[in-house]
Short mmCIF file of C-alpha atoms and ligand atoms in Angstrom, two decimals:
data_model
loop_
_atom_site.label_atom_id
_atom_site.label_comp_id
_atom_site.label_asym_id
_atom_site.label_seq_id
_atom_site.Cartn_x
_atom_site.Cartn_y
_atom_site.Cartn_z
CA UNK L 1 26.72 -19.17 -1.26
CA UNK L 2 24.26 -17.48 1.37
CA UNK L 3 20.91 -17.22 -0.97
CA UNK L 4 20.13 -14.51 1.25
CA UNK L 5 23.35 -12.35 0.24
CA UNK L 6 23.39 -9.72 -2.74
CA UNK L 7 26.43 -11.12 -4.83
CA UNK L 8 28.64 -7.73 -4.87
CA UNK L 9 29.45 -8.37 -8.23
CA UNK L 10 25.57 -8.04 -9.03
CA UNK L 11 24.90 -5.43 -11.70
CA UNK L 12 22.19 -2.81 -10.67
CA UNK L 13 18.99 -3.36 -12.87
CA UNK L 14 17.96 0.01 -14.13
CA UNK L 15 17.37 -0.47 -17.67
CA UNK L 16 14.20 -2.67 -19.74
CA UNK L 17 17.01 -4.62 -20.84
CA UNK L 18 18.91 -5.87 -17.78
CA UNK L 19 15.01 -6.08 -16.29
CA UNK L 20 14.06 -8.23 -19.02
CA UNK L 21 17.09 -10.14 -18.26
CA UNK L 22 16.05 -10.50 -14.88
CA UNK L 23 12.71 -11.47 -15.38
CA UNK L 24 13.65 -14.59 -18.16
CA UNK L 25 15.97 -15.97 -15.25
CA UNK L 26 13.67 -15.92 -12.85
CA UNK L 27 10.79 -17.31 -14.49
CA UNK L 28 12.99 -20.04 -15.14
CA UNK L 29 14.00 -20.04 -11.77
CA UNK L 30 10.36 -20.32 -10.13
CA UNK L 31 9.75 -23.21 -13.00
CA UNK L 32 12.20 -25.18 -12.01
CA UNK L 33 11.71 -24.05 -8.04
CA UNK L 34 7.47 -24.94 -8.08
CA UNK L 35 7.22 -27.48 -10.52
CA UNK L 36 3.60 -28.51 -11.24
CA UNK L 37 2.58 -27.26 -7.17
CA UNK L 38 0.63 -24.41 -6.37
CA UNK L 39 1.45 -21.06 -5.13
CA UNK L 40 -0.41 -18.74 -2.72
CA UNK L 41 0.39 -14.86 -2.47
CA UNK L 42 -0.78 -12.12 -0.30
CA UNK L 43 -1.28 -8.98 -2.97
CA UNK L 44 -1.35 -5.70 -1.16
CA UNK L 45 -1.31 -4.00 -4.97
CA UNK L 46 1.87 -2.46 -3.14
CA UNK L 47 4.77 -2.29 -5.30
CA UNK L 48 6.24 -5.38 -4.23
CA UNK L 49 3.72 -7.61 -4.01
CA UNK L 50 2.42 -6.32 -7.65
CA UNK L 51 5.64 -7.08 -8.77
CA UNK L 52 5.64 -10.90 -7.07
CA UNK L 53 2.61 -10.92 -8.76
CA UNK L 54 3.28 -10.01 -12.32
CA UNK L 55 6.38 -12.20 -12.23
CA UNK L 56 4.62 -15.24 -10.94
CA UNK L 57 1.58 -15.05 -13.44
CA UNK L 58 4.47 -15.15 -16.52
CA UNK L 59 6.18 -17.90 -14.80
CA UNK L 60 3.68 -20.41 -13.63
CA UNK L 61 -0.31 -18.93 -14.56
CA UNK L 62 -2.89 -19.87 -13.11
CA UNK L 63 -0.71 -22.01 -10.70
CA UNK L 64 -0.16 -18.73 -8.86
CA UNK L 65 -3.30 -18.17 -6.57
CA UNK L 66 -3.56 -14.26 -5.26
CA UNK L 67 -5.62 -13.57 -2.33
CA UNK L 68 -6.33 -9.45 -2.53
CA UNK L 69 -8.14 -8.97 0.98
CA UNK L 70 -9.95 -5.74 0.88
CA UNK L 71 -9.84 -4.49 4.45
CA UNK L 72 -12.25 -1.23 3.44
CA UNK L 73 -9.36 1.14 3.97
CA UNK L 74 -7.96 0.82 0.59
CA UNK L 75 -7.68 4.60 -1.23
CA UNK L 76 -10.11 5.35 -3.90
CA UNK L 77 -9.84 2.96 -7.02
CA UNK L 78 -7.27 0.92 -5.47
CA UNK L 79 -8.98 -2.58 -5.34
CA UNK L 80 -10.92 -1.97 -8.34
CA UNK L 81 -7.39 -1.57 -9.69
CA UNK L 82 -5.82 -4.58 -8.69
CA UNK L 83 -9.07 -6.77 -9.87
CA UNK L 84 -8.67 -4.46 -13.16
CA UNK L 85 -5.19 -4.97 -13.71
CA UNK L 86 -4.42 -8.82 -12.11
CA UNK L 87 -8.09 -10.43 -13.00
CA UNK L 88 -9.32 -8.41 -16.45
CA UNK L 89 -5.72 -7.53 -17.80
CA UNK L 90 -3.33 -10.65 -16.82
CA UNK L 91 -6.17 -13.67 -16.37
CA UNK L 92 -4.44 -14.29 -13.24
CA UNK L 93 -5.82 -16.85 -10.33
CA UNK L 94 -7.61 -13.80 -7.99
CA UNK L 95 -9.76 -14.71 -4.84
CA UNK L 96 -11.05 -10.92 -3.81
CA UNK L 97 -12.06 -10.40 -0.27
CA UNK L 98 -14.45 -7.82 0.92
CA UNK L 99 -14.10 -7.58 4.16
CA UNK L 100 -14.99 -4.13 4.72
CA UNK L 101 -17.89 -4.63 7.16
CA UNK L 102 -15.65 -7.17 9.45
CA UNK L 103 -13.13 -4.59 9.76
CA UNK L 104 -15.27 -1.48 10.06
CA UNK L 105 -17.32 -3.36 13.04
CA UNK L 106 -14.56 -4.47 14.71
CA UNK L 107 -13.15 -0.92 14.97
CA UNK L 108 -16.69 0.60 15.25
CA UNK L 109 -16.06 3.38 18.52
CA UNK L 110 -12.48 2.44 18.84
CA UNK L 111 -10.15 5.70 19.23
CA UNK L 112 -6.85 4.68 20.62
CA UNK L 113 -4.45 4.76 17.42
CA UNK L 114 -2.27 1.52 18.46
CA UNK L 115 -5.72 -0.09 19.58
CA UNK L 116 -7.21 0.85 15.79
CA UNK L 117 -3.34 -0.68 14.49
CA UNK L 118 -3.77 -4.19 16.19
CA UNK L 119 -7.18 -4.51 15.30
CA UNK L 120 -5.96 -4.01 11.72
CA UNK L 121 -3.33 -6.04 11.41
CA UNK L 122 -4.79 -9.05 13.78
CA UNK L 123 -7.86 -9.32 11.86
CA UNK L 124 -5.97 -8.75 8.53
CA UNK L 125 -3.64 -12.36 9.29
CA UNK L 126 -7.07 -13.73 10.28
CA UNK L 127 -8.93 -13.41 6.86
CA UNK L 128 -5.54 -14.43 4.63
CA UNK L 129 -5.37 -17.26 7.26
CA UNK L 130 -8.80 -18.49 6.50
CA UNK L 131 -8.56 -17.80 2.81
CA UNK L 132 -5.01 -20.06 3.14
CA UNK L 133 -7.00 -22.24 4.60
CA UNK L 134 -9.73 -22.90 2.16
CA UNK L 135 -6.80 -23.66 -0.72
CA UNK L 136 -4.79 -24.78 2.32
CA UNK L 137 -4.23 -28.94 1.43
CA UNK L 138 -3.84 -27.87 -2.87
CA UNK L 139 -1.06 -24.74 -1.92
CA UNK L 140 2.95 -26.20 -1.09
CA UNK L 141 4.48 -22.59 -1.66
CA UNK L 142 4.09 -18.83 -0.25
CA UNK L 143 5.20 -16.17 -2.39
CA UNK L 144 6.42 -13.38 -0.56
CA UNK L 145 7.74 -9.58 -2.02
CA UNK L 146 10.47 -9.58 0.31
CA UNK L 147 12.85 -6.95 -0.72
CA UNK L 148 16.36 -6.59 0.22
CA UNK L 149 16.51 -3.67 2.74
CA UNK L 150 13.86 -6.20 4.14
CA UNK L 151 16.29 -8.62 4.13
CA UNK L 152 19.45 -5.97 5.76
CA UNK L 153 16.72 -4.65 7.96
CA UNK L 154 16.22 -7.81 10.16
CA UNK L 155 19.88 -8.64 9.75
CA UNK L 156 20.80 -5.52 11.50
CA UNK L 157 17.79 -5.59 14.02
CA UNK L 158 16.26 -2.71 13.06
CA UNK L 159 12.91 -4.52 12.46
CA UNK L 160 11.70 -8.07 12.43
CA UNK L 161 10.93 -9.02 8.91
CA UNK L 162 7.57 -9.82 8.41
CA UNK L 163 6.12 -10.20 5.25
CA UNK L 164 2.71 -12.06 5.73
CA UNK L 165 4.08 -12.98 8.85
CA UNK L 166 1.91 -14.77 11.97
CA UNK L 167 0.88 -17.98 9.78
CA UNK L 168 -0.16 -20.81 12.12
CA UNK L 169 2.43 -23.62 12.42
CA UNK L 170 0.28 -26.03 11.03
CA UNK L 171 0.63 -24.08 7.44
CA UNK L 172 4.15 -24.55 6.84
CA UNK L 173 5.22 -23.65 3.01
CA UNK L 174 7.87 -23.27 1.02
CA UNK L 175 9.11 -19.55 -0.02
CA UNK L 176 9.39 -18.10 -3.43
CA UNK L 177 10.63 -15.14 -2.95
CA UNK L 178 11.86 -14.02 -6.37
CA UNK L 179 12.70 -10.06 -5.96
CA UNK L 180 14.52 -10.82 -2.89
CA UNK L 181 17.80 -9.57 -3.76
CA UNK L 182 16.39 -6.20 -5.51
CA UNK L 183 16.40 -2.84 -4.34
CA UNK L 184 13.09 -0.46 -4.63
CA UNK L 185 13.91 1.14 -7.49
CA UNK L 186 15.07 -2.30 -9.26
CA UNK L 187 11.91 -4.01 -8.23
CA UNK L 188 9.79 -0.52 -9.92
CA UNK L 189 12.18 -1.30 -13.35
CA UNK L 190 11.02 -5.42 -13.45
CA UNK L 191 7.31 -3.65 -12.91
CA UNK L 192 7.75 -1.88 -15.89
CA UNK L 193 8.99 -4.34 -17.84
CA UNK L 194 6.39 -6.65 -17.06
CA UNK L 195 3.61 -4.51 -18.10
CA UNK L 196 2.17 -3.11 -14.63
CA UNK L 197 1.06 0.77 -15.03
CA UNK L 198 2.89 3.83 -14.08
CA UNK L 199 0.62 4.19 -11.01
CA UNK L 200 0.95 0.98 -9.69
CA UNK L 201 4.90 1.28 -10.27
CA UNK L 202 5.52 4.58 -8.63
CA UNK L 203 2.69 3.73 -5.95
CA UNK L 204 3.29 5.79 -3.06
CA UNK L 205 4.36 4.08 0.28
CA UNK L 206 0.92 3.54 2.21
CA UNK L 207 0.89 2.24 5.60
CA UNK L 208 -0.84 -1.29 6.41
CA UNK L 209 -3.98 -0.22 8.36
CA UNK L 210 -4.59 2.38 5.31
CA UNK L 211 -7.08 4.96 5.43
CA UNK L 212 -7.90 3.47 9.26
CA UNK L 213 -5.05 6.00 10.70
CA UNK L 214 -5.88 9.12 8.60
CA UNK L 215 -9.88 8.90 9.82
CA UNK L 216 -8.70 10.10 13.15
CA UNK L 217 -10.33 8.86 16.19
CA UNK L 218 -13.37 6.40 16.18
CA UNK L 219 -13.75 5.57 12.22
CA UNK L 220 -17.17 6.13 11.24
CA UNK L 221 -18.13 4.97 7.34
CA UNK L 222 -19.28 8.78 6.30
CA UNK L 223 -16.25 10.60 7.69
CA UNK L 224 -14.22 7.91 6.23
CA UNK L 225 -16.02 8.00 2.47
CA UNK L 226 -15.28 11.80 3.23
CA UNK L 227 -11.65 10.70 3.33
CA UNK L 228 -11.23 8.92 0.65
CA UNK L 229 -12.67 11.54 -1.83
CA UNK L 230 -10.59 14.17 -0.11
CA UNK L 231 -7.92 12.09 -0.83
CA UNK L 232 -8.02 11.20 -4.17
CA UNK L 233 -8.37 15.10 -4.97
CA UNK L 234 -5.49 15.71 -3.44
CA UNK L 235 -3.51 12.78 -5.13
CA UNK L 236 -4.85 14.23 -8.31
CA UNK L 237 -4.38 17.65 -8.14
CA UNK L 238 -1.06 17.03 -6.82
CA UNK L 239 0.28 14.58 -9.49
CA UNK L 240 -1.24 17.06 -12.08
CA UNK L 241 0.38 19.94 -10.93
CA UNK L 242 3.83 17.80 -10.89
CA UNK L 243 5.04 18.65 -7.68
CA UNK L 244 7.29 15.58 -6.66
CA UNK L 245 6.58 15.50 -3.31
CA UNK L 246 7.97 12.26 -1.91
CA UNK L 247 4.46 11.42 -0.20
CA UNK L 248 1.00 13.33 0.38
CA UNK L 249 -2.29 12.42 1.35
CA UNK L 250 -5.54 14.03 3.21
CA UNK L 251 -6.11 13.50 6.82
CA UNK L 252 -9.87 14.06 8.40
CA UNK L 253 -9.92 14.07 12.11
CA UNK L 254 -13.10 13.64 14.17
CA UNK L 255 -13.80 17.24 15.33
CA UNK L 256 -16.16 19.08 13.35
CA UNK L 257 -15.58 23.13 12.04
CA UNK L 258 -18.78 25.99 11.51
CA UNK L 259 -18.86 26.81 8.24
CA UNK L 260 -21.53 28.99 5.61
CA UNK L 261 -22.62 26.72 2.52
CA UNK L 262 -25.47 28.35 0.60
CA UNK L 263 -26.19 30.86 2.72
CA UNK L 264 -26.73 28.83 5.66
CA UNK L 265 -24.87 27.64 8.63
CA UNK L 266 -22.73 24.31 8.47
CA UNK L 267 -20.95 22.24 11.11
CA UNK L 268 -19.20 19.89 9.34
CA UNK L 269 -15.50 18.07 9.57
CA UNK L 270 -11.88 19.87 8.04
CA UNK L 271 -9.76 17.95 5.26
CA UNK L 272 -5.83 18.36 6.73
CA UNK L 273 -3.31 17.81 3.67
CA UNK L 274 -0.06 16.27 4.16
CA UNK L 275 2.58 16.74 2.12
CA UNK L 276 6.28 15.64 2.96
CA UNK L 277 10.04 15.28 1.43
CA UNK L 278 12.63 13.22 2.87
CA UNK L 279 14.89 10.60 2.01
CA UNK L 280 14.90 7.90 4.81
CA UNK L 281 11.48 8.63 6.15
CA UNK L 282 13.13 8.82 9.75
CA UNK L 283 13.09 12.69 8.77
CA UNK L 284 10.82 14.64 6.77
CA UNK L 285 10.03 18.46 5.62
CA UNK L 286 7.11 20.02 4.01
CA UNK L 287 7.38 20.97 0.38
CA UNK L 288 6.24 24.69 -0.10
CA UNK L 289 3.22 24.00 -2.29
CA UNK L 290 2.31 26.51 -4.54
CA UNK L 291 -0.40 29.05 -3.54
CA UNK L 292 -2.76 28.29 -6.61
CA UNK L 293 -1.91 24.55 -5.85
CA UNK L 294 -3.32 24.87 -2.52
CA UNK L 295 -6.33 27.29 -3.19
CA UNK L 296 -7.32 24.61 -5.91
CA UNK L 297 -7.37 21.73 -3.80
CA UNK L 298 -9.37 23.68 -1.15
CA UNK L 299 -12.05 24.77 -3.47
CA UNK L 300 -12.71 21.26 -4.49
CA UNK L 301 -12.90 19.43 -1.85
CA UNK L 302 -14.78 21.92 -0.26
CA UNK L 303 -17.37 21.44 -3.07
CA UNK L 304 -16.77 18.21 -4.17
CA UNK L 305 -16.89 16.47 -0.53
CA UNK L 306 -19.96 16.06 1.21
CA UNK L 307 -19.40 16.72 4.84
CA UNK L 308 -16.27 18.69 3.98
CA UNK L 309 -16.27 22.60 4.64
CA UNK L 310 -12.66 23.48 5.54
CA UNK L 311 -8.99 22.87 4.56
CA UNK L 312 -5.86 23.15 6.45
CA UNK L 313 -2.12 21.86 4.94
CA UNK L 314 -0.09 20.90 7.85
CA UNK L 315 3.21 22.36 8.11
CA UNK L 316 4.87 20.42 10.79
CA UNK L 317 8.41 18.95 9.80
CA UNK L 318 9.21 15.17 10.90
CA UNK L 319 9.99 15.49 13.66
CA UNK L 320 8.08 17.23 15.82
CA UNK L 321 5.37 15.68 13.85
CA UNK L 322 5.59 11.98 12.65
CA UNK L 323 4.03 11.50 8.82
CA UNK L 324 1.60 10.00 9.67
CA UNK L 325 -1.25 11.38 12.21
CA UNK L 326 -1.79 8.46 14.06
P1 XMP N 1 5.72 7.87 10.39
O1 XMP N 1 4.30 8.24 10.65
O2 XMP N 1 6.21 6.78 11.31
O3 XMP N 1 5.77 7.26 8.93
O4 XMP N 1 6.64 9.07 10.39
C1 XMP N 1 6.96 6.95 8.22
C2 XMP N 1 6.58 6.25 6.92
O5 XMP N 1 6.06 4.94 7.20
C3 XMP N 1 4.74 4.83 6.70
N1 XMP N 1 3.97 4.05 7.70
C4 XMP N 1 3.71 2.74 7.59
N2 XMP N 1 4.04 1.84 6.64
N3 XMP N 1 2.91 0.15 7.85
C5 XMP N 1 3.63 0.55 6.77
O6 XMP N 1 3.93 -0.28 5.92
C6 XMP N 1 2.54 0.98 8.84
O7 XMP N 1 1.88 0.59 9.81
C7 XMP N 1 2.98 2.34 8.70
N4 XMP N 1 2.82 3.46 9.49
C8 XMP N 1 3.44 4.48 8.84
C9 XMP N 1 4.23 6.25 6.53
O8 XMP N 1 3.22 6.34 5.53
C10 XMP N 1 5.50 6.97 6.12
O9 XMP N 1 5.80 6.78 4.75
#
């Protein structure tokens, strides 16, 4: 039997029950797979790696060591969230990584969008290497959240699969990869049942370099702080107002926009909000938000963001536009 091959007689978990069922075998599973050994895992806080998470703390404790590498593009709260929810909440094994200030000098006057990427994801293998490193000689296993349209994906070609991916040789480890035959909305109904919160559940997709390619242009640590309080107002406003939108976010590019604050003249940057709907992501549309919706979100981050004095909700469909700005 091809362990990488969803049986098709495999019932579809979307019920507590069948997740619970799910989550007793594979406990058992990982027992039996990692013995007494150690296990090292990447967590993103990303669905799937949350999930990996959860599932691994139940089935082996403090055996499981997560490495949460904080590249300083994370959205508001996230981090804090992971150490709240992994560390505080489920005692887990957490080595926490600020690495804000090696990422933000590394990009510091960099422009070029697939520059900003590469930067991102090079130096983001480097720190997990060196963390894998330091529990290197103790660690026999990698825990991935491999999914299975991960798994379909680089069976059809579409994209190589690449979970952690670009490991030196010389750490060679075995895989538990225990959600590897679930879909998305399977892996969200084992999250549930294992405790994780709503937000971290339903956690929108969010791309690897994070906030990095929604501070347009050269990053620069105000404009990006700007960002990531616009962003979070959005996110709240929007969730509040129960719009449904499949994803949305603020965007703050590096021009800057006269404005009148208190009476006097201000030249400061615009928030962009990004809203979209689509099913496959390869296209999109933009929800029509409601008016009050919109007005709302203006007026506070107008006041509530320093540096902040304009709004603008882009209306572009994918494609012309791509989701993301960058
Ligand atoms: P685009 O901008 O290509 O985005 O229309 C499509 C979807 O992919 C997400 N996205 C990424 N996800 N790593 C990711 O894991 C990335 O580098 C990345 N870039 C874009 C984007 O948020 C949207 O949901």
């Amino acid at each position: 039997m091809d362990p990488n091959k969803r049986p098709d007689d495999m019932q579809r978990i979307n019920t507590p029950e069948l997740a619970q069922a799910f989550i007793d075998e594979q406990v058992q599973a990982v027992r039996e797979q990692a013995g007494d050994g150690k296990v090292l895992l990447a967590l993103s806080g990303g669905v799937d790696s949350s999930v990996v998470a959860a599932l691994l703390i139940k089935a082996i404790g403090k055996n499981l060591i997560c490495v949460h590498v904080n590249h300083g593009l994370m959205r508001k709260g996230e981090s804090e969230q992971v150490i709240d929810v992994f560390q505080n909440q489920m005692d887990a094994n957490l080595v926490y990584v600020d690495a804000t200030d090696r990422f933000l000098n590394l990009l510091d006057g960099v422009d070029e969008p697939e520059a900003k990427r590469k930067i991102i994801g090079g130096e983001f293998i480097r720190v997990f290497e060196e963390e894998a490193r330091k529990v290197g000689d103790e660690v026999d296993f990698l825990a991935q959240g491999t999914i299975y349209p991960d798994i379909l994906e680089s069976q059809d070609g579409v994209k190589a699969h690449h979970n952690v991916g670009g490991l030196p040789e010389d750490l060679q480890f075995e895989l538990v990869e225990p959600v590897k035959l679930l879909f998305k909305d399977e892996v969200r109904e084992v999250g549930r049942a294992l405790g994780l919160p709503e937000g971290m559940v339903e956690r929108q997709p969010f791309p690897g370099p994070g906030l990095g390619v929604r501070c347009l242009g050269a990053i620069t640590r105000d404009r990006l702080e700007a960002l990531r309080e616009a962003d979070a107002i959005v996110r709240e406003e929007m969730e509040a107002a129960n719009v449904g939108a499949w994803q949305y976010f603020a965007v703050v590019p590096d021009v800057r926009a006269t404005g009148v604050r208190d009476g006097v003249r201000a030249y400061e940057w615009p928030a962009i909000i990004r809203a979209i709907n689509t099913v496959d992501v390869m296209t999109a549309e933009v929800p029509e938000l409601d008016w009050a919706l919109l007005k709302r979100m203006t007026d506070r981050i107008t006041h509530e963001v320093p540096g902040i004095c304009r709004v603008a909700y882009d209306l572009t469909p994918k494609p012309v536009g791509t989701v993301e700005w960058e």
